[in-house]
Coordinates of C-alpha atoms in Angstrom, one line a residue:
X1 CA 55.7 -50.7 -0.6
X2 CA 53.0 -50.2 2.1
X3 CA 52.2 -46.9 0.6
X4 CA 51.7 -47.8 -2.9
X5 CA 49.6 -50.9 -2.0
X6 CA 47.3 -48.3 0.3
X7 CA 47.6 -45.5 -2.3
X8 CA 45.9 -48.3 -5.0
X9 CA 43.5 -49.5 -2.3
X10 CA 42.5 -45.8 -1.6
X11 CA 42.3 -45.4 -5.2
X12 CA 40.3 -48.1 -6.2
X13 CA 38.1 -47.6 -3.3
X14 CA 37.3 -44.5 -4.0
X15 CA 36.5 -45.5 -8.0
X16 CA 34.3 -48.4 -6.6
X17 CA 32.2 -45.9 -4.2
X18 CA 32.1 -43.3 -7.2
X19 CA 30.5 -45.8 -9.7
X20 CA 27.9 -47.1 -7.1
X21 CA 26.7 -43.9 -6.1
X22 CA 27.1 -42.2 -9.3
X23 CA 25.4 -44.8 -11.7
X24 CA 22.0 -44.6 -10.5
X25 CA 22.3 -40.6 -9.7
X26 CA 23.2 -40.8 -13.5
X27 CA 20.5 -42.5 -14.7
X28 CA 18.5 -40.7 -12.9
X29 CA 19.4 -37.4 -14.6
X30 CA 19.7 -38.5 -18.1
X31 CA 15.8 -39.6 -17.5
X32 CA 14.6 -36.2 -16.6
X33 CA 13.2 -33.7 -18.8
X34 CA 15.9 -31.3 -20.0
X35 CA 15.0 -28.3 -17.8
X36 CA 15.4 -30.7 -14.4
X37 CA 18.1 -32.1 -16.0
X38 CA 20.1 -28.9 -16.6
X39 CA 19.3 -27.9 -13.0
X40 CA 20.9 -31.3 -11.7
X41 CA 23.8 -31.1 -13.7
X42 CA 24.2 -27.4 -12.2
X43 CA 24.0 -29.0 -8.8
X44 CA 26.5 -31.6 -9.4
X45 CA 28.9 -28.8 -11.0
X46 CA 28.7 -26.4 -8.3
X47 CA 31.3 -28.2 -5.8
X48 CA 34.0 -27.5 -9.0
X49 CA 33.2 -23.1 -8.3
X50 CA 35.0 -23.5 -5.0
X51 CA 38.7 -24.1 -4.7
X52 CA 39.7 -27.8 -3.5
X53 CA 41.7 -26.7 -1.0
X54 CA 38.9 -24.8 0.5
X55 CA 36.6 -27.7 0.1
X56 CA 38.9 -30.1 1.8
X57 CA 39.5 -27.5 4.9
X58 CA 35.5 -27.6 5.2
X59 CA 35.5 -31.3 5.7
X60 CA 38.2 -30.9 8.2
X61 CA 36.1 -28.8 10.3
X62 CA 33.0 -31.1 10.0
X63 CA 35.1 -34.3 10.9
X64 CA 37.5 -33.0 13.6
X65 CA 36.7 -33.7 17.1
X66 CA 35.1 -30.4 18.2
X67 CA 33.5 -30.2 14.3
X68 CA 29.9 -30.3 13.1
X69 CA 29.5 -34.2 13.0
X70 CA 30.8 -34.8 16.6
X71 CA 28.5 -32.2 18.1
X72 CA 25.3 -33.1 16.1
X73 CA 25.8 -36.5 17.5
X74 CA 26.7 -35.3 20.6
X75 CA 23.6 -33.3 20.8
X76 CA 21.5 -36.1 19.8
X77 CA 22.6 -38.4 22.8
X78 CA 24.6 -40.9 20.0
X79 CA 28.0 -40.3 21.0
X80 CA 29.6 -39.4 25.3
X81 CA 32.7 -38.5 23.5
X82 CA 33.9 -37.2 20.2
X83 CA 34.6 -39.8 17.5
X84 CA 37.7 -40.0 15.8
X85 CA 37.2 -39.5 12.3
X86 CA 39.5 -37.0 11.3
X87 CA 42.9 -38.4 9.8
X88 CA 41.6 -41.8 9.3
X89 CA 41.3 -43.8 5.9
X90 CA 37.9 -43.2 6.2
X91 CA 38.0 -39.4 6.1
X92 CA 40.4 -39.5 2.9
X93 CA 38.2 -41.7 1.0
X94 CA 34.9 -39.7 1.9
X95 CA 37.2 -36.5 0.6
X96 CA 38.2 -38.2 -2.6
X97 CA 34.8 -39.5 -3.1
X98 CA 33.1 -36.0 -2.1
X99 CA 35.8 -34.6 -4.6
X100 CA 35.7 -36.8 -7.6
X101 CA 32.0 -38.2 -7.8
X102 CA 31.0 -35.1 -10.4
X103 CA 34.2 -37.0 -12.7
X104 CA 32.1 -40.2 -12.6
X105 CA 28.7 -38.7 -13.1
X106 CA 29.3 -36.1 -16.1
X107 CA 30.5 -39.4 -18.6
X108 CA 27.6 -41.4 -17.4
X109 CA 25.0 -39.0 -18.0
X110 CA 26.5 -38.4 -21.6
X111 CA 26.5 -42.5 -22.1
X112 CA 23.4 -42.9 -20.5
X113 CA 21.3 -40.5 -22.4
X114 CA 22.5 -41.7 -26.0
X115 CA 20.8 -45.1 -24.8
X116 CA 17.0 -45.5 -26.9
X117 CA 14.5 -45.5 -24.6
X118 CA 12.4 -48.0 -26.1
X119 CA 15.3 -50.4 -25.3
X120 CA 15.0 -50.0 -21.9
X121 CA 11.2 -50.1 -22.3
X122 CA 11.8 -53.4 -24.2
X123 CA 13.9 -54.9 -21.0
X124 CA 11.2 -54.3 -18.7
X125 CA 8.5 -55.9 -21.0
X126 CA 10.4 -58.8 -20.8
X127 CA 10.5 -58.8 -17.3
X128 CA 14.2 -57.8 -16.6
X129 CA 14.9 -57.1 -13.0
X130 CA 17.0 -53.9 -12.1
X131 CA 20.0 -55.9 -12.2
X132 CA 19.5 -58.1 -15.6
X133 CA 18.7 -54.4 -16.6
X134 CA 22.4 -53.2 -16.0
X135 CA 24.1 -56.2 -16.8
X136 CA 22.5 -57.0 -19.7
X137 CA 21.5 -53.5 -21.4
X138 CA 22.3 -50.5 -19.8
X139 CA 26.2 -52.1 -19.2
X140 CA 27.1 -53.0 -22.2
X141 CA 25.3 -49.3 -23.9
X142 CA 27.0 -47.0 -21.6
X143 CA 30.8 -49.3 -21.2
X144 CA 32.5 -45.8 -22.8
X145 CA 30.7 -43.6 -19.7
X146 CA 31.8 -46.5 -17.4
X147 CA 35.2 -46.3 -18.9
X148 CA 35.6 -42.9 -19.1
X149 CA 34.4 -42.3 -15.5
X150 CA 36.6 -45.1 -13.5
X151 CA 39.6 -43.7 -15.6
X152 CA 38.8 -39.9 -14.4
X153 CA 38.4 -41.0 -11.1
X154 CA 41.1 -43.6 -10.6
X155 CA 44.0 -41.8 -12.0
X156 CA 43.6 -38.7 -10.0
X157 CA 42.8 -40.4 -6.4
X158 CA 46.1 -42.3 -7.1
X159 CA 48.2 -39.1 -7.0
X160 CA 46.1 -37.3 -4.6
X161 CA 48.2 -35.3 -2.3
X162 CA 45.8 -32.2 -0.9
X163 CA 43.4 -34.8 0.7
X164 CA 45.5 -37.2 2.5
X165 CA 47.8 -34.2 3.6
X166 CA 45.2 -32.9 5.4
X167 CA 42.3 -35.2 6.1
X168 CA 44.5 -38.2 6.7
X169 CA 47.8 -36.7 8.4
X170 CA 51.2 -38.7 8.2
X171 CA 48.6 -42.0 9.2
X172 CA 47.1 -41.9 5.2
X173 CA 50.4 -41.0 3.4
X174 CA 50.0 -41.7 -0.2
X175 CA 52.2 -41.7 -3.2
X176 CA 51.5 -37.8 -3.5
X177 CA 52.5 -37.1 -0.3
X178 CA 55.9 -39.7 -0.3
X179 CA 57.3 -37.9 -3.6
X180 CA 56.5 -34.3 -1.8
X181 CA 58.1 -35.8 1.1
X182 CA 61.3 -37.2 -0.4
X183 CA 61.8 -34.1 -3.0
X184 CA 61.4 -31.2 0.0
X185 CA 61.7 -32.5 3.1
X186 CA 64.0 -35.6 2.8
X187 CA 66.1 -34.1 -0.3
X188 CA 65.9 -38.0 -1.6
X189 CA 65.9 -36.9 -4.8
X190 CA 66.5 -40.1 -6.6
X191 CA 64.0 -42.0 -4.6
X192 CA 61.8 -39.5 -5.4
X193 CA 61.8 -39.9 -8.9
X194 CA 62.0 -43.7 -8.3
X195 CA 58.5 -43.1 -6.8
X196 CA 57.3 -40.7 -9.5
X197 CA 58.3 -43.3 -12.2
X198 CA 56.6 -46.1 -10.7
X199 CA 53.2 -43.8 -10.2
X200 CA 53.5 -43.7 -13.7
X201 CA 54.0 -47.1 -14.8
X202 CA 50.3 -47.4 -12.9
X203 CA 49.0 -44.5 -14.1
X204 CA 50.1 -45.5 -17.6
X205 CA 49.1 -49.3 -17.2
X206 CA 45.6 -48.0 -15.8

């Protein structure tokens, strides 16, 4: 039960952070001239050119006690001892957000591009603030992109295996790790099948 709740929490937090970071970025990209927009989309897609496992190992080297981040903090005199960042839920969350942020941005860019600029300009002319612009204009008009982004981030985050295994260790086991453990290590196939069924139900329900 704890692992299921932790998995849902991490997947939900990943989805929320990807949305909070991705929507402003998608809006910025969608309003760029075509040439600059293509460059930004290329930069968004570049991480997909590298194997996901390799990118996760890179985060391990950044977050470990002797890694780049701790070395930089020590060099700036901000820490007297290495900060424990690897093998925590925070590290898992960071890895998931980094891995799945493009899956949120791309459908949002496509949805925002379809919104007529005149509608947004009219909202500004009627003295809408940014929150009102989103909740009453952009949000409803880009609902399809928001839903697509949430699905594309939440479902793979919920079943993530590599990121929690490498960045979280035994402390941040998620459903995917539990299934792997029951099938390959504990050899408890009935329990592994039951957990797999729970994952399928949750994914289908989402």
